[in-house]
Short mmCIF file of C-alpha atoms in Angstrom, two decimals:
data_model
loop_
_atom_site.label_atom_id
_atom_site.label_comp_id
_atom_site.label_asym_id
_atom_site.label_seq_id
_atom_site.Cartn_x
_atom_site.Cartn_y
_atom_site.Cartn_z
CA MET A 1 75.99 138.61 126.52
CA ASN A 2 77.91 136.62 124.22
CA LYS A 3 79.44 139.41 121.86
CA SER A 4 79.96 137.55 118.61
CA LEU A 5 84.11 137.82 116.89
CA PHE A 6 82.59 138.05 113.31
CA THR A 7 79.43 139.88 111.81
CA ASN A 8 81.55 140.85 108.08
CA PRO A 9 80.34 138.11 105.45
CA LEU A 10 83.27 139.20 103.77
CA GLU A 11 85.62 137.71 106.30
CA THR A 12 84.75 133.95 106.35
CA SER A 13 86.49 131.47 104.67
CA PRO A 14 84.97 128.92 102.02
CA GLY A 15 82.92 126.11 103.89
CA LEU A 16 82.61 128.19 107.00
CA THR A 17 79.88 130.70 108.27
CA ILE A 18 79.92 133.82 110.56
CA ASP A 19 78.52 131.24 113.02
CA ASP A 20 81.64 128.79 112.48
CA LEU A 21 83.96 131.54 113.18
CA ASN A 22 81.84 132.54 116.14
CA LYS A 23 81.62 129.06 117.54
CA TYR A 24 85.12 127.55 116.60
CA LEU A 25 87.21 130.49 116.93
CA PRO A 26 86.92 130.57 120.65
CA ALA A 27 87.50 126.65 121.04
CA ILE A 28 91.08 127.48 118.74
CA HIS A 29 93.65 124.46 120.49
CA THR A 30 97.32 125.64 120.28
CA VAL A 31 100.66 124.02 121.44
CA GLU A 32 100.18 125.91 124.96
CA ASP A 33 96.70 123.68 125.67
CA MET A 34 99.07 120.26 124.94
CA THR A 35 99.96 118.94 128.44
CA MET A 36 99.66 115.56 127.78
CA THR A 37 101.51 112.77 129.55
CA ALA A 38 101.76 108.57 129.42
CA GLU A 39 99.08 108.29 131.84
CA GLN A 40 96.65 111.09 130.40
CA MET A 41 97.01 111.97 126.91
CA GLN A 42 94.76 114.06 124.84
CA GLU A 43 92.21 113.48 121.89
CA GLY A 44 92.13 117.27 120.18
CA LEU A 45 92.45 119.29 116.68
CA PHE A 46 95.85 122.08 117.46
CA LEU A 47 97.15 124.83 115.83
CA VAL A 48 100.22 123.77 115.82
CA LYS A 49 103.27 123.44 113.19
CA CYS A 50 104.14 119.37 112.90
CA LEU A 51 107.24 119.60 114.56
CA ASP A 52 106.38 121.46 117.39
CA GLY A 53 103.01 119.07 117.92
CA LEU A 54 104.57 116.29 118.00
CA LYS A 55 107.52 117.42 120.59
CA GLN A 56 104.67 117.72 123.09
CA ILE A 57 103.46 114.04 122.54
CA PRO A 58 105.22 111.80 124.70
CA ASP A 59 107.19 109.08 124.40
CA GLN A 60 105.80 105.55 122.60
CA SER A 61 102.31 106.86 123.48
CA ILE A 62 100.97 106.50 119.53
CA ASP A 63 99.23 103.21 117.88
CA LEU A 64 99.23 104.22 114.34
CA ILE A 65 100.64 107.73 112.09
CA ILE A 66 98.93 108.92 109.10
CA ALA A 67 100.53 111.22 107.67
CA ASP A 68 100.51 113.12 104.17
CA PRO A 69 103.38 115.41 104.20
CA PRO A 70 103.32 119.23 101.77
CA GLU A 71 105.11 119.24 99.34
CA ASP A 72 105.73 122.56 99.52
CA PRO A 73 105.66 123.53 103.28
CA TRP A 74 108.05 126.35 102.48
CA ASN A 75 104.47 127.95 101.33
CA THR A 76 102.10 126.31 103.72
CA LEU A 77 103.99 125.28 106.82
CA GLU A 78 106.90 125.99 108.20
CA THR A 79 109.11 128.44 106.21
CA GLN A 80 106.82 131.35 104.81
CA ASN A 81 108.82 133.36 103.94
CA SER A 82 111.73 131.55 101.69
CA ARG A 83 111.59 128.29 99.66
CA MET A 84 113.64 125.29 100.25
CA THR A 85 115.66 124.27 98.81
CA LEU A 86 115.28 119.89 97.83
CA GLN A 87 117.96 119.39 101.12
CA ASP A 88 116.18 121.71 103.12
CA TYR A 89 113.09 119.27 102.38
CA TYR A 90 114.53 116.32 102.93
CA GLN A 91 116.18 117.71 106.43
CA TRP A 92 112.63 118.80 107.24
CA ASN A 93 110.98 115.28 106.61
CA THR A 94 114.05 114.04 108.86
CA LYS A 95 113.35 115.95 112.02
CA TRP A 96 109.90 115.63 111.74
CA LEU A 97 109.88 111.61 111.30
CA THR A 98 112.44 111.62 113.79
CA GLU A 99 110.46 113.14 116.53
CA ALA A 100 107.20 110.34 115.24
CA GLN A 101 109.26 107.43 115.56
CA ARG A 102 110.01 108.57 118.65
CA THR A 103 106.24 109.41 119.24
CA LEU A 104 105.25 105.42 118.54
CA LYS A 105 104.80 102.65 120.22
CA ASN A 106 106.88 99.65 119.70
CA THR A 107 103.88 97.55 118.36
CA GLY A 108 102.89 100.97 116.54
CA GLY A 109 103.46 101.50 112.39
CA ILE A 110 102.92 104.63 109.92
CA TYR A 111 101.36 105.45 106.71
CA LEU A 112 103.03 107.84 104.75
CA LEU A 113 101.56 109.30 101.09
CA THR A 114 103.29 110.68 98.39
CA ASN A 115 103.58 110.83 94.89
CA TRP A 116 105.63 109.92 92.50
CA HIS A 117 108.23 112.40 92.63
CA TYR A 118 109.29 112.34 96.45
CA SER A 119 108.39 108.34 96.98
CA SER A 120 112.11 107.06 97.20
CA MET A 121 113.21 109.75 98.59
CA TYR A 122 110.77 108.96 101.51
CA HIS A 123 111.68 105.19 101.30
CA GLY A 124 115.10 105.97 102.31
CA LEU A 125 113.97 108.42 104.99
CA LEU A 126 111.33 105.74 106.56
CA SER A 127 114.52 103.27 105.77
CA ASN A 128 116.20 105.01 108.95
CA HIS A 129 113.71 105.29 111.41
CA PHE A 130 111.17 102.13 110.68
CA LYS A 131 111.24 98.78 109.10
CA ILE A 132 109.18 99.06 105.98
CA ARG A 133 106.72 96.71 105.72
CA SER A 134 104.88 97.42 101.42
CA ARG A 135 104.67 100.27 99.45
CA ILE A 136 100.86 100.54 98.72
CA THR A 137 100.01 101.83 94.95
CA TRP A 138 96.80 103.27 94.29
CA ARG A 139 94.86 105.64 91.87
CA ASP A 140 94.83 109.07 92.84
CA ARG A 141 91.96 110.96 91.08
CA LEU A 142 93.32 114.32 91.97
CA ALA A 143 96.47 113.74 90.19
CA ARG A 144 94.33 113.04 86.98
CA GLU A 145 92.79 116.00 86.96
CA LYS A 146 96.07 118.47 87.25
CA PRO A 147 96.57 119.92 84.15
CA ARG A 148 98.01 117.67 81.58
CA ILE A 149 101.38 118.05 80.42
CA PRO A 150 103.26 116.41 77.06
CA THR A 151 103.48 113.38 78.92
CA TRP A 152 101.74 110.36 80.18
CA THR A 153 99.21 111.61 82.52
CA ASN A 154 99.94 110.28 86.05
CA GLU A 155 97.24 108.57 88.18
CA ALA A 156 98.63 106.48 90.44
CA ALA A 157 100.21 107.57 94.13
CA ASP A 158 102.42 105.34 97.15
CA ILE A 159 101.74 105.09 100.34
CA TRP A 160 104.96 103.65 102.18
CA PHE A 161 103.54 101.88 105.39
CA ALA A 162 106.39 100.89 107.82
CA THR A 163 106.46 99.90 111.38
CA LYS A 164 108.63 100.41 114.79
CA SER A 165 109.57 96.78 115.26
CA ASP A 166 108.94 93.33 113.89
CA ASP A 167 106.34 93.05 116.65
CA PHE A 168 103.47 94.75 114.64
CA LEU A 169 99.48 95.67 114.69
CA PHE A 170 98.22 94.09 111.54
CA ASN A 171 94.66 92.98 111.78
CA GLN A 172 94.57 90.39 109.42
CA LYS A 173 90.84 89.44 110.03
CA ALA A 174 89.62 93.49 108.31
CA VAL A 175 91.83 92.33 104.95
CA SER A 176 90.39 88.81 104.94
CA VAL A 177 87.13 90.16 105.31
CA GLU A 178 87.21 92.77 102.71
CA ALA A 179 88.68 90.00 100.29
CA ASP A 180 85.59 88.17 100.69
CA ARG A 181 83.35 91.40 100.15
CA GLN A 182 85.69 92.31 97.41
CA GLU A 183 85.64 89.06 95.42
CA LEU A 184 83.04 88.48 92.72
CA LEU A 185 84.54 92.08 91.73
CA ASN A 186 88.29 89.79 91.01
CA ASN A 187 90.04 92.22 93.37
CA PRO A 188 91.89 90.96 96.14
CA VAL A 189 91.86 93.69 99.30
CA GLY A 190 94.90 91.82 100.12
CA SER A 191 97.44 92.85 97.27
CA ASN A 192 99.51 96.32 97.81
CA LEU A 193 97.31 97.76 94.49
CA TRP A 194 94.89 99.31 95.70
CA MET A 195 92.89 100.11 92.00
CA ASP A 196 89.23 99.43 94.05
CA ILE A 197 88.88 102.49 96.15
CA PRO A 198 86.42 104.88 95.16
CA GLY A 199 87.49 107.82 93.22
CA SER A 200 84.85 110.80 94.23
CA LEU A 201 86.69 113.55 96.30
CA ASP A 202 84.94 115.48 98.75
CA GLU A 203 83.78 119.18 98.42
CA ASN A 204 87.11 120.30 99.98
CA GLY A 205 89.65 118.17 97.61
CA GLY A 206 90.61 115.37 99.82
CA LYS A 207 91.54 112.16 99.08
CA PRO A 208 88.47 109.57 99.35
CA GLN A 209 87.82 108.19 102.76
CA GLU A 210 87.17 104.93 102.19
CA LEU A 211 91.52 104.92 102.06
CA PHE A 212 92.07 105.98 105.26
CA MET A 213 88.99 103.46 106.57
CA ARG A 214 90.56 100.82 105.13
CA ILE A 215 94.12 101.74 106.79
CA LEU A 216 92.59 102.30 110.24
CA GLN A 217 90.86 98.86 110.00
CA THR A 218 94.26 97.07 109.19
CA SER A 219 96.65 98.85 111.54
CA SER A 220 94.76 99.91 114.11
CA PHE A 221 91.57 98.63 117.07
CA LYS A 222 89.09 100.58 118.60
CA LEU A 223 90.29 102.87 121.24
CA ASN A 224 93.73 103.14 119.50
CA TRP A 225 96.09 106.96 119.11
CA VAL A 226 95.98 107.82 115.81
CA LEU A 227 97.82 110.87 114.69
CA ASP A 228 97.75 112.89 111.93
CA PRO A 229 100.54 115.52 111.64
CA PHE A 230 99.50 117.39 108.75
CA MET A 231 95.64 117.27 109.25
CA ARG A 232 94.41 119.55 106.56
CA THR A 233 90.43 119.71 106.78
CA GLY A 234 90.13 116.72 108.92
CA ASP A 235 89.90 113.60 106.34
CA VAL A 236 91.92 111.25 108.10
CA GLY A 237 89.36 112.66 111.64
CA LEU A 238 86.71 112.09 110.29
CA ALA A 239 87.20 108.29 109.60
CA ALA A 240 88.91 108.00 113.18
CA LYS A 241 85.80 109.05 114.50
CA GLN A 242 84.20 106.24 112.64
CA CYS A 243 85.86 103.89 113.39
CA GLY A 244 85.89 104.34 117.04
CA ARG A 245 89.44 105.64 117.11
CA ARG A 246 90.72 108.36 119.45
CA PHE A 247 92.70 111.03 117.65
CA ILE A 248 95.08 113.66 117.67
CA GLY A 249 95.72 116.41 114.31
CA PHE A 250 98.38 118.60 114.02
CA GLU A 251 97.07 121.89 110.86
CA ALA A 252 99.35 125.12 111.11
CA ASP A 253 96.83 126.77 108.25
CA LYS A 254 93.97 128.48 110.75
CA ASP A 255 91.07 128.19 108.05
CA SER A 256 91.85 124.69 107.40
CA LEU A 257 91.42 123.82 110.87
CA LEU A 258 88.89 125.30 111.87
CA LEU A 259 86.99 123.77 108.78
CA ALA A 260 88.28 120.56 110.26
CA MET A 261 86.72 121.29 113.42
CA LYS A 262 83.25 121.85 111.69
CA ARG A 263 83.57 118.50 109.65
CA ILE A 264 84.65 116.75 113.10
CA ASP A 265 82.25 117.96 115.64
CA GLN A 266 79.36 117.38 112.31
CA LYS A 267 80.43 113.64 112.41
CA ASP A 268 80.48 113.38 115.98
CA LYS A 269 76.68 114.90 116.09
CA SER A 270 75.12 112.80 113.01
#
């Protein structure tokens, strides 16, 4: 007879029930479970730090990386007992981007989401490892909801699009179809100014699914391998599953990973 791992309702995390914990905790995969080769890749969500996970990914095996690096990895991921300096943060980003470049196929691309504070830093970092293609600006409603200070309210965020080589995947047909759909709204989708993304946020505080759907449909095809090295609660994974992509996600926070497992599992069953 199976014994429940948790029975005290006070032990649950937001968005997770006791039944969820009993179901998903035994199913957690860690870096020890990552045994991938170029011939045999492995879909899944892994409880692992970004850099440790990337080191387990074979060379030139990933078609698309969508990354939203944490602004404070000293609190959430890598060095919880000491605060990073800006130099530490730069070096930390350099390390994972170096590994990310190694894992990408020659036709692969990376989309890196950032706010205006670090946008110029990521432009420089990406330029050291990839070929910059575009800086996309979109209306980040979450930024607008942050506490106001006595200056201009920021509502914009950047997405840097870069590729490993000049021979990269870009589905112009997907852009054209979406552009036709949006023509009546006088909003050219082919532009790098994405003001049409809906502002609604899900209950987990994530970014709009439409944002990731557009990236996936433009820079990947069905059954392509998509990697999110900072998965949080699984927004990219949800969009990837909906688009028929094969997905690998890393998350260092167990509660966030469990919620991502639940959300993606529910999507698979719907």
